[in-house]
């Protein structure tokens, strides 16, 4: 009857496995007993916090919030990296324009426009997510309010709602965001390179030319 | 620690019976099942017994003793004994009121 024990969570088995197995060995195998153990195993999976040594329910919520916060930090770090690249690109572009004395409004305009276009799907997707979060905050009670206030906006409400469809949207948003950040960074890199070459104080990008650029930057 | 057993849902009754069973000394799972069957007329299944045991242990109402040949006895804690006393006193009062009303009906 030891196969019945395998239905229980690992942590539960660590604590009660030996004595529970000994108890099962003293029982007659009947449908009623199997049903009772099945219900017990289901309960142990649904309520892992009742076993001694396991985190309390509040600690379990805390762990979810911590995991979400870590995940969101990564998520936001991606956005921050993209935004920093954009700002750095704009600063370098402005520097080059000032250096060359040749104002190139088209380059700046296209750079900003590209960034906005690249990020617009995120904004559009963010509206229903934000609406979902507000709904959760209103209907979800203190635990949801705690989780939302403890973590940044986008994803945490989706995890707490625990619906596979929403979780799927959440993953898509994350991958889309990563893809857009990569696309945005690549586009900015190409534009920067183009702008750099276009404003070179010489016709070919060789060592003397680079030396002149460095010298200008040092001045 | 324990507060009440009512919030244990379907485990409330087995939990009370376990506390009663342990009131006269430590017992392991199989002995508890036998004792509860004698007390209530119904034998709890192993899944139900350990679901209730885990909750009682988590609340500090019972505590495990060192295992003896793979079987682990449990005993009441002071908090468990106090809670059991409160619960049984409440049930006795309820039984008195109910019987008095039946007699006067």
Short mmCIF file of C-alpha atoms in Angstrom, two decimals:
data_model
loop_
_atom_site.label_atom_id
_atom_site.label_comp_id
_atom_site.label_asym_id
_atom_site.label_seq_id
_atom_site.Cartn_x
_atom_site.Cartn_y
_atom_site.Cartn_z
CA UNK A 1 0.00 0.00 0.00
CA UNK A 2 3.06 2.25 -0.03
CA UNK A 3 1.97 3.61 -3.43
CA UNK A 4 -0.76 5.52 -1.61
CA UNK A 5 1.89 7.41 0.32
CA UNK A 6 3.41 8.71 -2.91
CA UNK A 7 0.22 10.69 -3.50
CA UNK A 8 1.20 13.02 -0.66
CA UNK A 9 3.48 16.07 -1.12
CA UNK A 10 7.19 15.50 -0.55
CA UNK A 11 7.34 17.83 2.48
CA UNK A 12 4.41 16.03 4.07
CA UNK A 13 6.07 12.64 3.49
CA UNK A 14 9.29 13.88 5.05
CA UNK A 15 7.43 14.62 8.26
CA UNK A 16 4.79 11.89 8.44
CA UNK A 17 5.81 9.34 5.78
CA UNK A 18 7.39 6.71 8.01
CA UNK A 19 4.66 6.56 10.64
CA UNK A 20 1.89 6.88 8.03
CA UNK A 21 3.36 3.97 6.04
CA UNK A 22 3.51 1.89 9.23
CA UNK A 23 -0.14 2.72 9.90
CA UNK A 24 -1.19 1.84 6.34
CA UNK A 25 0.52 -1.55 6.59
CA UNK A 26 -1.78 -2.41 9.49
CA UNK A 27 -4.95 -1.63 7.47
CA UNK A 28 -7.03 -3.80 5.17
CA UNK A 29 -7.13 -2.40 1.66
CA UNK A 30 -10.73 -1.38 1.00
CA UNK A 31 -12.27 1.16 -1.40
CA UNK A 32 -13.26 3.25 1.64
CA UNK A 33 -9.67 3.35 2.88
CA UNK A 34 -8.32 4.28 -0.57
CA UNK A 35 -10.90 7.04 -0.87
CA UNK A 36 -10.00 8.36 2.58
CA UNK A 37 -6.28 8.43 1.78
CA UNK A 38 -6.99 10.09 -1.58
CA UNK A 39 -8.95 12.81 0.20
CA UNK A 40 -6.15 13.18 2.74
CA UNK A 41 -3.54 13.51 -0.02
CA UNK A 42 -5.66 16.09 -1.85
CA UNK A 43 -6.05 18.03 1.39
CA UNK A 44 -2.27 17.91 1.99
CA UNK A 45 -1.69 19.36 -1.49
CA UNK A 46 -4.34 22.04 -1.07
CA UNK A 47 -3.28 23.03 2.44
CA UNK A 48 0.48 22.45 2.66
CA UNK A 49 0.80 25.03 5.41
CA UNK A 50 -0.99 22.81 7.96
CA UNK A 51 1.98 20.43 8.18
CA UNK A 52 4.45 21.40 10.93
CA UNK A 53 7.66 22.87 9.59
CA UNK A 54 5.90 24.28 6.52
CA UNK A 55 5.37 28.03 6.12
CA UNK A 56 2.14 29.51 7.42
CA UNK A 57 -0.50 30.72 5.00
CA UNK A 58 0.66 34.31 5.47
CA UNK A 59 4.26 33.26 4.85
CA UNK A 60 3.11 31.45 1.71
CA UNK A 61 1.50 34.70 0.47
CA UNK A 62 4.72 36.48 1.40
CA UNK A 63 6.72 34.02 -0.69
CA UNK A 64 4.46 34.63 -3.69
CA UNK A 65 4.86 38.38 -3.27
CA UNK A 66 8.64 38.02 -2.98
CA UNK A 67 8.80 35.81 -6.05
CA UNK A 68 6.62 38.27 -7.95
CA UNK A 69 8.74 41.17 -6.82
CA UNK A 70 11.91 39.44 -8.03
CA UNK A 71 10.23 38.64 -11.31
CA UNK A 72 9.00 42.20 -11.68
CA UNK A 73 12.40 43.63 -10.85
CA UNK A 74 13.75 41.65 -13.79
CA UNK A 75 10.82 42.79 -15.89
CA UNK A 76 11.33 46.42 -14.98
CA UNK A 77 15.09 46.11 -15.31
CA UNK A 78 14.49 45.16 -18.95
CA UNK A 79 12.37 48.24 -19.45
CA UNK A 80 14.89 50.37 -17.63
CA UNK A 81 17.68 49.00 -19.79
CA UNK A 82 15.72 49.84 -22.93
CA UNK A 83 14.91 53.32 -21.67
CA UNK A 84 18.51 53.92 -20.60
CA UNK A 85 19.70 52.86 -24.03
CA UNK A 86 17.27 55.33 -25.57
CA UNK A 87 18.38 58.18 -23.30
CA UNK A 88 22.02 57.34 -23.85
CA UNK A 89 21.39 57.26 -27.59
CA UNK A 90 19.66 60.65 -27.48
CA UNK A 91 22.50 62.12 -25.41
CA UNK A 92 25.14 60.79 -27.79
CA UNK A 93 23.16 62.00 -30.77
CA UNK A 94 22.88 65.47 -29.25
CA UNK A 95 26.60 65.40 -28.49
CA UNK A 96 27.43 64.48 -32.07
CA UNK A 97 25.12 67.18 -33.40
CA UNK A 98 26.78 69.74 -31.17
CA UNK A 99 30.24 68.48 -32.15
CA UNK A 100 29.58 68.57 -35.83
CA UNK A 101 27.71 71.85 -35.65
CA UNK A 102 25.16 70.26 -37.95
CA UNK A 103 21.66 70.12 -36.45
CA UNK A 104 19.93 67.00 -37.68
CA UNK A 105 16.33 67.16 -36.45
CA UNK A 106 15.28 64.20 -38.60
CA UNK A 107 17.53 61.82 -36.74
CA UNK A 108 16.24 62.85 -33.34
CA UNK A 109 12.65 62.73 -34.50
CA UNK A 110 12.92 59.27 -36.01
CA UNK A 111 14.72 57.95 -32.96
CA UNK A 112 11.98 59.16 -30.62
CA UNK A 113 9.23 57.98 -32.97
CA UNK A 114 10.76 54.53 -33.28
CA UNK A 115 10.95 54.17 -29.53
CA UNK A 116 7.34 55.25 -29.08
CA UNK A 117 6.08 52.89 -31.77
CA UNK A 118 8.09 50.02 -30.30
CA UNK A 119 6.58 50.56 -26.88
CA UNK A 120 2.98 51.28 -27.85
CA UNK A 121 1.80 47.62 -27.72
CA UNK A 122 2.94 47.48 -24.12
CA UNK A 123 0.86 50.53 -23.30
CA UNK A 124 -2.20 49.07 -25.03
CA UNK A 125 -1.76 45.71 -23.27
CA UNK A 126 -1.21 47.51 -20.00
CA UNK A 127 -4.72 49.04 -19.94
CA UNK A 128 -6.69 45.79 -19.37
CA UNK A 129 -4.01 44.59 -16.97
CA UNK A 130 -4.31 47.78 -14.97
CA UNK A 131 -8.12 47.46 -15.01
CA UNK A 132 -7.78 43.86 -13.76
CA UNK A 133 -5.53 45.01 -10.96
CA UNK A 134 -7.98 47.69 -9.87
CA UNK A 135 -10.78 45.11 -9.86
CA UNK A 136 -8.62 42.78 -7.79
CA UNK A 137 -7.82 45.57 -5.37
CA UNK A 138 -11.51 46.33 -4.90
CA UNK A 139 -12.74 42.72 -4.70
CA UNK A 140 -9.68 40.82 -3.52
CA UNK A 141 -9.61 41.81 0.14
CA UNK A 142 -6.64 42.53 2.42
CA UNK A 143 -4.31 39.84 1.00
CA UNK A 144 -4.63 41.22 -2.51
CA UNK A 145 -4.17 44.79 -1.29
CA UNK A 146 -1.06 43.71 0.61
CA UNK A 147 0.37 41.95 -2.41
CA UNK A 148 -0.36 44.83 -4.75
CA UNK A 149 1.09 47.42 -2.42
CA UNK A 150 4.19 45.28 -1.85
CA UNK A 151 5.03 44.73 -5.50
CA UNK A 152 5.12 46.87 -8.63
CA UNK A 153 2.12 46.99 -10.86
CA UNK A 154 1.98 44.84 -13.93
CA UNK A 155 2.12 41.14 -13.08
CA UNK A 156 1.27 40.45 -9.49
CA UNK A 157 -2.50 40.66 -9.85
CA UNK A 158 -2.40 38.13 -12.64
CA UNK A 159 -0.65 35.56 -10.43
CA UNK A 160 -3.07 36.13 -7.58
CA UNK A 161 -6.05 35.64 -9.87
CA UNK A 162 -4.49 32.29 -10.67
CA UNK A 163 -6.21 31.80 -14.01
CA UNK A 164 -4.31 29.98 -16.71
CA UNK A 165 -5.57 32.31 -19.45
CA UNK A 166 -4.38 35.34 -17.51
CA UNK A 167 -1.08 33.63 -16.70
CA UNK A 168 -0.65 32.96 -20.41
CA UNK A 169 -1.26 36.65 -21.21
CA UNK A 170 1.26 37.51 -18.53
CA UNK A 171 3.92 35.34 -20.15
CA UNK A 172 3.15 36.82 -23.53
CA UNK A 173 3.51 40.33 -22.15
CA UNK A 174 6.86 39.41 -20.65
CA UNK A 175 8.23 37.88 -23.86
CA UNK A 176 6.78 40.71 -25.93
CA UNK A 177 8.45 43.19 -23.64
CA UNK A 178 11.79 41.41 -23.93
CA UNK A 179 11.46 41.22 -27.71
CA UNK A 180 10.53 44.91 -27.96
CA UNK A 181 13.38 45.92 -25.70
CA UNK A 182 15.80 43.94 -27.87
CA UNK A 183 14.30 45.40 -31.06
CA UNK A 184 14.40 48.89 -29.63
CA UNK A 185 18.01 48.51 -28.52
CA UNK A 186 19.01 47.13 -31.94
CA UNK A 187 17.23 49.95 -33.78
CA UNK A 188 18.85 52.55 -31.56
CA UNK A 189 22.23 50.93 -32.15
CA UNK A 190 21.77 51.07 -35.93
CA UNK A 191 20.61 54.69 -35.78
CA UNK A 192 23.51 55.64 -33.55
CA UNK A 193 25.97 53.99 -35.86
CA UNK A 194 24.43 55.70 -38.85
CA UNK A 195 24.43 59.07 -37.08
CA UNK A 196 27.99 58.58 -35.91
CA UNK A 197 29.22 57.76 -39.40
CA UNK A 198 27.14 60.54 -40.98
CA UNK A 199 28.68 63.14 -38.69
CA UNK A 200 32.24 61.95 -38.89
CA UNK A 201 34.68 64.81 -39.44
CA UNK A 202 36.32 62.72 -42.18
CA UNK A 203 35.28 60.55 -45.13
CA UNK A 204 36.56 57.13 -44.04
CA UNK A 205 36.49 55.45 -40.65
CA UNK A 206 40.20 54.77 -40.22
CA UNK A 207 42.62 55.21 -37.31
CA UNK A 208 43.53 58.88 -38.01
CA UNK A 209 39.82 59.70 -38.31
CA UNK A 210 39.00 58.00 -34.99
CA UNK A 211 41.92 59.84 -33.42
CA UNK A 212 40.43 63.13 -34.58
CA UNK A 213 37.02 62.15 -33.16
CA UNK A 214 38.60 61.25 -29.81
CA UNK A 215 40.57 64.50 -29.82
CA UNK A 216 37.39 66.48 -30.47
CA UNK A 217 35.62 64.66 -27.66
CA UNK A 218 38.49 65.44 -25.30
CA UNK A 219 38.41 69.14 -26.06
CA UNK B 1 -2.58 28.87 20.25
CA UNK B 2 -5.51 26.70 19.37
CA UNK B 3 -8.40 29.09 19.98
CA UNK B 4 -11.18 26.91 18.58
CA UNK B 5 -11.62 23.75 16.55
CA UNK B 6 -14.60 24.94 14.56
CA UNK B 7 -12.46 26.47 11.81
CA UNK B 8 -10.95 23.07 11.04
CA UNK B 9 -13.91 22.27 8.80
CA UNK B 10 -14.35 18.54 8.20
CA UNK B 11 -11.41 17.89 10.52
CA UNK B 12 -13.09 19.56 13.54
CA UNK B 13 -14.80 16.40 14.82
CA UNK B 14 -11.84 14.02 14.28
CA UNK B 15 -9.60 16.62 15.94
CA UNK B 16 -11.84 16.73 19.02
CA UNK B 17 -11.93 12.93 19.16
CA UNK B 18 -8.13 12.78 18.93
CA UNK B 19 -7.82 15.23 21.83
CA UNK B 20 -10.22 13.10 23.87
CA UNK B 21 -8.30 9.97 22.94
CA UNK B 22 -5.02 11.49 24.09
CA UNK B 23 -6.54 12.80 27.32
CA UNK B 24 -5.55 9.65 29.25
CA UNK B 25 -2.02 9.39 27.85
CA UNK B 26 0.10 9.29 24.68
CA UNK B 27 -0.97 7.07 21.76
CA UNK B 28 0.22 6.34 18.26
CA UNK B 29 -1.98 6.43 15.17
CA UNK B 30 -3.30 2.88 15.23
CA UNK B 31 -4.15 3.04 18.96
CA UNK B 32 -5.93 6.34 18.37
CA UNK B 33 -8.03 4.80 15.59
CA UNK B 34 -9.04 1.92 17.88
CA UNK B 35 -9.84 4.27 20.75
CA UNK B 36 -11.85 6.67 18.61
CA UNK B 37 -13.83 3.73 17.22
CA UNK B 38 -14.70 2.71 20.78
CA UNK B 39 -15.58 6.29 21.73
CA UNK B 40 -17.68 7.26 18.75
CA UNK B 41 -18.63 4.03 17.00
CA UNK B 42 -16.90 5.12 13.79
CA UNK B 43 -13.30 4.36 12.82
CA UNK B 44 -11.50 7.29 11.19
CA UNK B 45 -9.49 6.54 8.05
CA UNK B 46 -5.71 7.12 8.03
CA UNK B 47 -6.05 10.15 5.71
CA UNK B 48 -8.58 11.80 7.99
CA UNK B 49 -6.60 10.94 11.12
CA UNK B 50 -3.36 12.44 9.84
CA UNK B 51 -5.12 15.48 8.34
CA UNK B 52 -6.44 16.24 11.83
CA UNK B 53 -3.15 15.30 13.55
CA UNK B 54 -1.16 17.68 11.35
CA UNK B 55 -3.53 20.54 12.15
CA UNK B 56 -3.46 19.85 15.88
CA UNK B 57 0.33 19.64 15.87
CA UNK B 58 0.60 22.85 13.86
CA UNK B 59 -1.49 24.61 16.49
CA UNK B 60 0.60 23.25 19.32
CA UNK B 61 -2.32 21.31 20.81
CA UNK B 62 -0.50 17.98 20.59
CA UNK B 63 3.18 17.08 20.27
CA UNK B 64 5.04 14.09 18.88
CA UNK B 65 7.17 11.84 21.05
CA UNK B 66 10.19 9.85 19.81
CA UNK B 67 9.18 7.13 17.33
CA UNK B 68 8.96 3.54 18.56
CA UNK B 69 9.51 1.00 15.81
CA UNK B 70 8.28 3.36 13.05
CA UNK B 71 5.19 4.26 15.09
CA UNK B 72 5.18 7.72 16.61
CA UNK B 73 3.11 8.42 19.74
CA UNK B 74 1.55 11.82 20.35
CA UNK B 75 0.53 13.50 23.56
CA UNK B 76 -1.58 16.45 24.61
CA UNK B 77 0.20 19.72 25.33
CA UNK B 78 -0.94 22.00 28.15
CA UNK B 79 -2.66 24.19 25.55
CA UNK B 80 -4.37 21.13 24.08
CA UNK B 81 -5.61 20.01 27.50
CA UNK B 82 -6.95 23.51 28.23
CA UNK B 83 -8.74 23.70 24.89
CA UNK B 84 -10.20 20.21 25.34
CA UNK B 85 -11.50 21.18 28.78
CA UNK B 86 -13.17 24.29 27.35
CA UNK B 87 -14.70 22.37 24.46
CA UNK B 88 -16.04 19.57 26.65
CA UNK B 89 -17.43 21.99 29.21
CA UNK B 90 -19.28 23.78 26.42
CA UNK B 91 -20.65 20.50 25.09
CA UNK B 92 -21.74 19.43 28.61
CA UNK B 93 -23.61 22.72 29.10
CA UNK B 94 -25.23 22.34 25.70
CA UNK B 95 -26.24 18.76 26.53
CA UNK B 96 -27.74 19.87 29.86
CA UNK B 97 -29.81 22.59 28.24
CA UNK B 98 -30.96 20.28 25.47
CA UNK B 99 -31.97 17.49 27.86
CA UNK B 100 -33.76 19.93 30.18
CA UNK B 101 -35.77 21.33 27.30
CA UNK B 102 -36.67 17.86 26.08
CA UNK B 103 -37.82 16.89 29.58
CA UNK B 104 -40.04 19.96 29.91
CA UNK B 105 -41.56 19.63 26.44
#
